[in-house]
Amino acid sequence: MNGIIGMTAIAMQQDQSPERIQDCLQKIRFSSDYLLGLINEILDMSKLESGKLCLEPADFSMTELLEPIEEMIRPQAQDKSLTFVKDIRLTHDCFFADRLRISQVLINLLGNAVKFTQEHGEVRLIVREDAAKENQAALYFAVQDNGMGISPEDQERVFRAFEQVSGTNSSSLKGMGLGLSISSRLVKMMGGDIGLESSPGEGSIFYFTIIVPVGQQEQA
């Protein structure tokens, strides 16, 4: 909020150049998006704590789920000169689950991977499908990076609310520590498991698995 107020005041000053005003507007947009994300996380955590957040499963196309996520994440990766790679191996495209909540978890994991990976690194999205029971699929999602990694002691608490990875002094990497906690709870609500593998200085892989019905049009 301080950033929004400060940049607005600067932009409103007389004799500001168009370039300076544009720079202020870009910083206001960044701060606004960041603030909106924090508000949404707080609201989601409140709903989870009160038991008022409900899943809304429906048939969806995995291709249509992943495309807007890529459109959102790829520019962020390019801004840091990161390579963004998709590794998708699916037998079906249509599944029955809560598309919004799957997207929310993936965006959180990918956003963190971009945030904590140094320039010229790589972020990889992996999606796999394994057969489960009849007309069901075990979906495996993973986000892998070659960034800063997470120490064993941080791995034990990273999915807790209001907890953050230690070892960074950059204010640009700060948040409220709710994203991973919310993601963990959403995955568990979907009957799945979430976890990570990481070593300091060698990157991380966050993954989750859910078992979902294959979509009706794929079963026909």
PDB file of C-alpha atoms in Angstrom:
ATOM      1  CA  MET A   1       0.000   0.000   0.000  1.00  0.00           C
ATOM      2  CA  ASN A   2       2.890   2.370   0.765  1.00  0.00           C
ATOM      3  CA  GLY A   3       4.243   1.702  -2.710  1.00  0.00           C
ATOM      4  CA  ILE A   4       0.893   2.530  -4.327  1.00  0.00           C
ATOM      5  CA  ILE A   5       0.519   5.760  -2.349  1.00  0.00           C
ATOM      6  CA  GLY A   6       4.119   6.829  -2.944  1.00  0.00           C
ATOM      7  CA  MET A   7       4.165   6.155  -6.687  1.00  0.00           C
ATOM      8  CA  THR A   8       0.759   7.853  -7.114  1.00  0.00           C
ATOM      9  CA  ALA A   9       2.037  10.973  -5.372  1.00  0.00           C
ATOM     10  CA  ILE A  10       5.120  11.073  -7.599  1.00  0.00           C
ATOM     11  CA  ALA A  11       3.088  10.577 -10.794  1.00  0.00           C
ATOM     12  CA  MET A  12       0.765  13.435  -9.828  1.00  0.00           C
ATOM     13  CA  GLN A  13       3.606  15.934  -9.409  1.00  0.00           C
ATOM     14  CA  GLN A  14       3.870  18.609 -12.070  1.00  0.00           C
ATOM     15  CA  ASP A  15       6.476  18.476 -14.849  1.00  0.00           C
ATOM     16  CA  GLN A  16       6.934  14.712 -14.616  1.00  0.00           C
ATOM     17  CA  SER A  17       8.133  13.186 -17.895  1.00  0.00           C
ATOM     18  CA  PRO A  18       5.917  10.616 -19.672  1.00  0.00           C
ATOM     19  CA  GLU A  19       8.622   8.006 -19.055  1.00  0.00           C
ATOM     20  CA  ARG A  20       8.647   8.724 -15.320  1.00  0.00           C
ATOM     21  CA  ILE A  21       4.852   8.567 -15.152  1.00  0.00           C
ATOM     22  CA  GLN A  22       4.866   5.260 -17.044  1.00  0.00           C
ATOM     23  CA  ASP A  23       7.442   3.862 -14.604  1.00  0.00           C
ATOM     24  CA  CYS A  24       5.279   4.933 -11.663  1.00  0.00           C
ATOM     25  CA  LEU A  25       2.198   3.335 -13.232  1.00  0.00           C
ATOM     26  CA  GLN A  26       4.048   0.063 -13.752  1.00  0.00           C
ATOM     27  CA  LYS A  27       5.135   0.035 -10.099  1.00  0.00           C
ATOM     28  CA  ILE A  28       1.588   0.861  -8.992  1.00  0.00           C
ATOM     29  CA  ARG A  29       0.298  -2.066 -11.067  1.00  0.00           C
ATOM     30  CA  PHE A  30       2.886  -4.414  -9.541  1.00  0.00           C
ATOM     31  CA  SER A  31       2.064  -3.270  -6.000  1.00  0.00           C
ATOM     32  CA  SER A  32      -1.681  -3.539  -6.673  1.00  0.00           C
ATOM     33  CA  ASP A  33      -1.354  -7.101  -7.993  1.00  0.00           C
ATOM     34  CA  TYR A  34       0.788  -8.032  -5.007  1.00  0.00           C
ATOM     35  CA  LEU A  35      -1.726  -6.534  -2.560  1.00  0.00           C
ATOM     36  CA  LEU A  36      -4.628  -8.281  -4.294  1.00  0.00           C
ATOM     37  CA  GLY A  37      -2.783 -11.583  -4.018  1.00  0.00           C
ATOM     38  CA  LEU A  38      -2.281 -11.081  -0.282  1.00  0.00           C
ATOM     39  CA  ILE A  39      -5.955 -10.218   0.215  1.00  0.00           C
ATOM     40  CA  ASN A  40      -7.066 -13.313  -1.729  1.00  0.00           C
ATOM     41  CA  GLU A  41      -4.738 -15.505   0.330  1.00  0.00           C
ATOM     42  CA  ILE A  42      -6.133 -14.117   3.580  1.00  0.00           C
ATOM     43  CA  LEU A  43      -9.705 -14.677   2.378  1.00  0.00           C
ATOM     44  CA  ASP A  44      -8.941 -18.235   1.289  1.00  0.00           C
ATOM     45  CA  MET A  45      -7.239 -19.032   4.589  1.00  0.00           C
ATOM     46  CA  SER A  46     -10.220 -17.597   6.470  1.00  0.00           C
ATOM     47  CA  LYS A  47     -12.603 -19.791   4.471  1.00  0.00           C
ATOM     48  CA  LEU A  48     -10.430 -22.852   5.031  1.00  0.00           C
ATOM     49  CA  GLU A  49     -10.186 -22.215   8.765  1.00  0.00           C
ATOM     50  CA  SER A  50     -13.962 -21.792   9.051  1.00  0.00           C
ATOM     51  CA  GLY A  51     -14.735 -24.765   6.806  1.00  0.00           C
ATOM     52  CA  LYS A  52     -16.606 -22.559   4.317  1.00  0.00           C
ATOM     53  CA  LEU A  53     -14.399 -23.228   1.295  1.00  0.00           C
ATOM     54  CA  CYS A  54     -15.982 -25.934  -0.849  1.00  0.00           C
ATOM     55  CA  LEU A  55     -14.712 -27.691  -3.939  1.00  0.00           C
ATOM     56  CA  GLU A  56     -16.716 -27.318  -7.141  1.00  0.00           C
ATOM     57  CA  PRO A  57     -15.774 -30.252  -9.399  1.00  0.00           C
ATOM     58  CA  ALA A  58     -16.824 -30.294 -13.035  1.00  0.00           C
ATOM     59  CA  ASP A  59     -15.557 -31.632 -16.351  1.00  0.00           C
ATOM     60  CA  PHE A  60     -12.630 -29.599 -17.689  1.00  0.00           C
ATOM     61  CA  SER A  61      -9.950 -29.781 -20.362  1.00  0.00           C
ATOM     62  CA  MET A  62      -6.413 -30.052 -19.006  1.00  0.00           C
ATOM     63  CA  THR A  63      -5.155 -28.238 -22.097  1.00  0.00           C
ATOM     64  CA  GLU A  64      -7.495 -25.330 -21.382  1.00  0.00           C
ATOM     65  CA  LEU A  65      -6.384 -25.333 -17.738  1.00  0.00           C
ATOM     66  CA  LEU A  66      -2.669 -25.232 -18.530  1.00  0.00           C
ATOM     67  CA  GLU A  67      -2.670 -22.701 -21.386  1.00  0.00           C
ATOM     68  CA  PRO A  68      -3.613 -19.606 -19.312  1.00  0.00           C
ATOM     69  CA  ILE A  69      -1.194 -20.678 -16.581  1.00  0.00           C
ATOM     70  CA  GLU A  70       1.610 -20.734 -19.145  1.00  0.00           C
ATOM     71  CA  GLU A  71       0.513 -17.332 -20.472  1.00  0.00           C
ATOM     72  CA  MET A  72       0.776 -15.969 -16.928  1.00  0.00           C
ATOM     73  CA  ILE A  73       4.060 -17.602 -15.885  1.00  0.00           C
ATOM     74  CA  ARG A  74       6.128 -17.428 -19.087  1.00  0.00           C
ATOM     75  CA  PRO A  75       6.434 -13.590 -19.106  1.00  0.00           C
ATOM     76  CA  GLN A  76       7.466 -13.658 -15.447  1.00  0.00           C
ATOM     77  CA  ALA A  77      10.150 -16.205 -16.298  1.00  0.00           C
ATOM     78  CA  GLN A  78      11.327 -14.193 -19.302  1.00  0.00           C
ATOM     79  CA  ASP A  79      11.668 -11.083 -17.154  1.00  0.00           C
ATOM     80  CA  LYS A  80      14.301 -12.983 -15.148  1.00  0.00           C
ATOM     81  CA  SER A  81      15.850 -14.681 -18.203  1.00  0.00           C
ATOM     82  CA  LEU A  82      14.572 -18.038 -16.979  1.00  0.00           C
ATOM     83  CA  THR A  83      13.770 -20.976 -19.231  1.00  0.00           C
ATOM     84  CA  PHE A  84      10.225 -22.241 -18.747  1.00  0.00           C
ATOM     85  CA  VAL A  85       9.668 -25.838 -19.849  1.00  0.00           C
ATOM     86  CA  LYS A  86       6.452 -27.862 -20.010  1.00  0.00           C
ATOM     87  CA  ASP A  87       6.688 -31.653 -19.755  1.00  0.00           C
ATOM     88  CA  ILE A  88       3.131 -32.947 -20.247  1.00  0.00           C
ATOM     89  CA  ARG A  89       2.329 -36.643 -20.703  1.00  0.00           C
ATOM     90  CA  LEU A  90      -1.376 -37.407 -20.551  1.00  0.00           C
ATOM     91  CA  THR A  91      -3.561 -40.184 -21.895  1.00  0.00           C
ATOM     92  CA  HIS A  92      -6.751 -38.133 -21.551  1.00  0.00           C
ATOM     93  CA  ASP A  93      -7.498 -34.424 -21.741  1.00  0.00           C
ATOM     94  CA  CYS A  94     -10.862 -34.230 -19.951  1.00  0.00           C
ATOM     95  CA  PHE A  95     -11.117 -34.813 -16.187  1.00  0.00           C
ATOM     96  CA  PHE A  96     -13.683 -34.241 -13.434  1.00  0.00           C
ATOM     97  CA  ALA A  97     -12.292 -32.068 -10.619  1.00  0.00           C
ATOM     98  CA  ASP A  98     -12.155 -28.495  -9.341  1.00  0.00           C
ATOM     99  CA  ARG A  99     -10.279 -26.763 -12.158  1.00  0.00           C
ATOM    100  CA  LEU A 100      -9.972 -23.469 -10.263  1.00  0.00           C
ATOM    101  CA  ARG A 101      -8.291 -25.009  -7.229  1.00  0.00           C
ATOM    102  CA  ILE A 102      -5.876 -27.107  -9.302  1.00  0.00           C
ATOM    103  CA  SER A 103      -4.928 -23.926 -11.175  1.00  0.00           C
ATOM    104  CA  GLN A 104      -4.500 -22.060  -7.896  1.00  0.00           C
ATOM    105  CA  VAL A 105      -2.047 -24.623  -6.558  1.00  0.00           C
ATOM    106  CA  LEU A 106      -0.051 -24.741  -9.802  1.00  0.00           C
ATOM    107  CA  ILE A 107       0.146 -20.944 -10.067  1.00  0.00           C
ATOM    108  CA  ASN A 108       1.377 -20.736  -6.482  1.00  0.00           C
ATOM    109  CA  LEU A 109       4.061 -23.394  -7.008  1.00  0.00           C
ATOM    110  CA  LEU A 110       5.183 -21.926 -10.325  1.00  0.00           C
ATOM    111  CA  GLY A 111       5.198 -18.385  -8.956  1.00  0.00           C
ATOM    112  CA  ASN A 112       7.415 -19.457  -6.072  1.00  0.00           C
ATOM    113  CA  ALA A 113       9.745 -21.308  -8.438  1.00  0.00           C
ATOM    114  CA  VAL A 114      10.182 -18.209 -10.598  1.00  0.00           C
ATOM    115  CA  LYS A 115      10.624 -16.020  -7.522  1.00  0.00           C
ATOM    116  CA  PHE A 116      13.340 -18.147  -5.924  1.00  0.00           C
ATOM    117  CA  THR A 117      15.282 -19.120  -9.063  1.00  0.00           C
ATOM    118  CA  GLN A 118      18.222 -16.969 -10.066  1.00  0.00           C
ATOM    119  CA  GLU A 119      18.535 -15.418 -13.516  1.00  0.00           C
ATOM    120  CA  HIS A 120      19.250 -17.811 -16.399  1.00  0.00           C
ATOM    121  CA  GLY A 121      17.874 -20.740 -14.417  1.00  0.00           C
ATOM    122  CA  GLU A 122      15.095 -23.132 -15.389  1.00  0.00           C
ATOM    123  CA  VAL A 123      11.568 -23.780 -14.172  1.00  0.00           C
ATOM    124  CA  ARG A 124       9.846 -26.953 -15.343  1.00  0.00           C
ATOM    125  CA  LEU A 125       6.158 -27.893 -15.120  1.00  0.00           C
ATOM    126  CA  ILE A 126       5.567 -31.634 -15.157  1.00  0.00           C
ATOM    127  CA  VAL A 127       2.149 -33.256 -15.546  1.00  0.00           C
ATOM    128  CA  ARG A 128       1.709 -37.035 -15.719  1.00  0.00           C
ATOM    129  CA  GLU A 129      -1.268 -39.354 -15.847  1.00  0.00           C
ATOM    130  CA  ASP A 130      -1.227 -42.888 -14.466  1.00  0.00           C
ATOM    131  CA  ALA A 131      -4.117 -45.315 -14.599  1.00  0.00           C
ATOM    132  CA  ALA A 132      -6.030 -45.774 -11.344  1.00  0.00           C
ATOM    133  CA  LYS A 133      -9.338 -47.620 -11.019  1.00  0.00           C
ATOM    134  CA  GLU A 134     -11.732 -47.909 -13.929  1.00  0.00           C
ATOM    135  CA  ASN A 135     -12.464 -44.479 -15.454  1.00  0.00           C
ATOM    136  CA  GLN A 136     -10.154 -42.805 -12.944  1.00  0.00           C
ATOM    137  CA  ALA A 137      -6.730 -41.282 -13.363  1.00  0.00           C
ATOM    138  CA  ALA A 138      -3.898 -40.562 -10.948  1.00  0.00           C
ATOM    139  CA  LEU A 139      -2.650 -37.088 -11.905  1.00  0.00           C
ATOM    140  CA  TYR A 140       0.866 -36.117 -10.876  1.00  0.00           C
ATOM    141  CA  PHE A 141       1.835 -32.443 -10.981  1.00  0.00           C
ATOM    142  CA  ALA A 142       5.327 -31.184 -10.240  1.00  0.00           C
ATOM    143  CA  VAL A 143       7.180 -27.884 -10.433  1.00  0.00           C
ATOM    144  CA  GLN A 144      10.945 -28.239 -10.604  1.00  0.00           C
ATOM    145  CA  ASP A 145      13.566 -25.492 -10.481  1.00  0.00           C
ATOM    146  CA  ASN A 146      17.317 -25.180 -10.129  1.00  0.00           C
ATOM    147  CA  GLY A 147      17.096 -22.259  -7.745  1.00  0.00           C
ATOM    148  CA  MET A 148      18.294 -21.593  -4.215  1.00  0.00           C
ATOM    149  CA  GLY A 149      16.865 -24.779  -2.696  1.00  0.00           C
ATOM    150  CA  ILE A 150      15.428 -25.308   0.778  1.00  0.00           C
ATOM    151  CA  SER A 151      17.263 -26.520   3.870  1.00  0.00           C
ATOM    152  CA  PRO A 152      15.987 -29.625   5.726  1.00  0.00           C
ATOM    153  CA  GLU A 153      14.816 -27.543   8.694  1.00  0.00           C
ATOM    154  CA  ASP A 154      12.835 -25.219   6.425  1.00  0.00           C
ATOM    155  CA  GLN A 155      11.287 -28.180   4.595  1.00  0.00           C
ATOM    156  CA  GLU A 156       9.663 -29.247   7.861  1.00  0.00           C
ATOM    157  CA  ARG A 157       7.742 -25.976   8.210  1.00  0.00           C
ATOM    158  CA  VAL A 158       7.327 -24.631   4.671  1.00  0.00           C
ATOM    159  CA  PHE A 159       3.690 -25.797   4.391  1.00  0.00           C
ATOM    160  CA  ARG A 160       2.677 -24.140   7.679  1.00  0.00           C
ATOM    161  CA  ALA A 161       0.713 -20.895   7.654  1.00  0.00           C
ATOM    162  CA  PHE A 162       2.763 -17.680   7.997  1.00  0.00           C
ATOM    163  CA  GLU A 163       6.048 -19.570   7.614  1.00  0.00           C
ATOM    164  CA  GLN A 164       8.689 -18.558   5.042  1.00  0.00           C
ATOM    165  CA  VAL A 165      11.967 -19.882   3.765  1.00  0.00           C
ATOM    166  CA  SER A 166      14.876 -18.326   5.628  1.00  0.00           C
ATOM    167  CA  GLY A 167      18.191 -17.226   4.238  1.00  0.00           C
ATOM    168  CA  THR A 168      17.162 -14.336   1.988  1.00  0.00           C
ATOM    169  CA  ASN A 169      17.382 -10.639   2.682  1.00  0.00           C
ATOM    170  CA  SER A 170      15.533  -9.516  -0.435  1.00  0.00           C
ATOM    171  CA  SER A 171      12.302  -7.711   0.362  1.00  0.00           C
ATOM    172  CA  SER A 172      11.046  -8.601  -3.125  1.00  0.00           C
ATOM    173  CA  LEU A 173      10.849 -12.237  -2.035  1.00  0.00           C
ATOM    174  CA  LYS A 174       8.706 -11.564   1.009  1.00  0.00           C
ATOM    175  CA  GLY A 175       5.082 -12.532   1.383  1.00  0.00           C
ATOM    176  CA  MET A 176       2.768 -13.642   4.145  1.00  0.00           C
ATOM    177  CA  GLY A 177       3.743 -17.290   3.988  1.00  0.00           C
ATOM    178  CA  LEU A 178       0.196 -18.428   3.207  1.00  0.00           C
ATOM    179  CA  GLY A 179       0.484 -19.678  -0.366  1.00  0.00           C
ATOM    180  CA  LEU A 180       2.012 -23.088   0.345  1.00  0.00           C
ATOM    181  CA  SER A 181      -0.183 -23.656   3.387  1.00  0.00           C
ATOM    182  CA  ILE A 182      -3.290 -22.929   1.315  1.00  0.00           C
ATOM    183  CA  SER A 183      -2.010 -25.145  -1.497  1.00  0.00           C
ATOM    184  CA  SER A 184      -1.393 -28.000   0.935  1.00  0.00           C
ATOM    185  CA  ARG A 185      -4.903 -27.745   2.357  1.00  0.00           C
ATOM    186  CA  LEU A 186      -6.499 -27.570  -1.093  1.00  0.00           C
ATOM    187  CA  VAL A 187      -4.646 -30.682  -2.246  1.00  0.00           C
ATOM    188  CA  LYS A 188      -5.737 -32.535   0.887  1.00  0.00           C
ATOM    189  CA  MET A 189      -9.348 -31.407   0.309  1.00  0.00           C
ATOM    190  CA  MET A 190      -9.081 -32.998  -3.139  1.00  0.00           C
ATOM    191  CA  GLY A 191      -7.950 -36.230  -1.482  1.00  0.00           C
ATOM    192  CA  GLY A 192      -4.353 -35.871  -2.616  1.00  0.00           C
ATOM    193  CA  ASP A 193      -0.855 -35.597  -1.193  1.00  0.00           C
ATOM    194  CA  ILE A 194       1.681 -32.779  -1.557  1.00  0.00           C
ATOM    195  CA  GLY A 195       5.397 -32.786  -0.873  1.00  0.00           C
ATOM    196  CA  LEU A 196       8.811 -31.521  -1.886  1.00  0.00           C
ATOM    197  CA  GLU A 197      12.353 -32.631  -2.511  1.00  0.00           C
ATOM    198  CA  SER A 198      15.113 -30.070  -2.195  1.00  0.00           C
ATOM    199  CA  SER A 199      18.751 -29.446  -1.377  1.00  0.00           C
ATOM    200  CA  PRO A 200      20.285 -26.027  -0.646  1.00  0.00           C
ATOM    201  CA  GLY A 201      21.886 -24.640  -3.783  1.00  0.00           C
ATOM    202  CA  GLU A 202      20.508 -27.424  -5.988  1.00  0.00           C
ATOM    203  CA  GLY A 203      16.906 -26.384  -6.518  1.00  0.00           C
ATOM    204  CA  SER A 204      13.567 -27.865  -5.486  1.00  0.00           C
ATOM    205  CA  ILE A 205      10.730 -29.952  -6.790  1.00  0.00           C
ATOM    206  CA  PHE A 206       7.246 -29.426  -5.340  1.00  0.00           C
ATOM    207  CA  TYR A 207       4.727 -32.067  -6.327  1.00  0.00           C
ATOM    208  CA  PHE A 208       1.196 -33.236  -5.635  1.00  0.00           C
ATOM    209  CA  THR A 209      -0.912 -36.176  -6.736  1.00  0.00           C
ATOM    210  CA  ILE A 210      -4.698 -36.453  -6.943  1.00  0.00           C
ATOM    211  CA  ILE A 211      -6.962 -39.235  -8.169  1.00  0.00           C
ATOM    212  CA  VAL A 212      -9.838 -37.929 -10.269  1.00  0.00           C
ATOM    213  CA  PRO A 213     -12.491 -39.389 -12.567  1.00  0.00           C
ATOM    214  CA  VAL A 214     -11.898 -39.154 -16.280  1.00  0.00           C
ATOM    215  CA  GLY A 215     -14.342 -36.678 -17.845  1.00  0.00           C
ATOM    216  CA  GLN A 216     -17.638 -37.927 -19.211  1.00  0.00           C
ATOM    217  CA  GLN A 217     -16.827 -37.172 -22.847  1.00  0.00           C
ATOM    218  CA  GLU A 218     -13.593 -39.181 -22.557  1.00  0.00           C
ATOM    219  CA  GLN A 219     -15.462 -42.133 -21.061  1.00  0.00           C
ATOM    220  CA  ALA A 220     -17.963 -42.271 -23.935  1.00  0.00           C
TER     221      ALA A 220
END
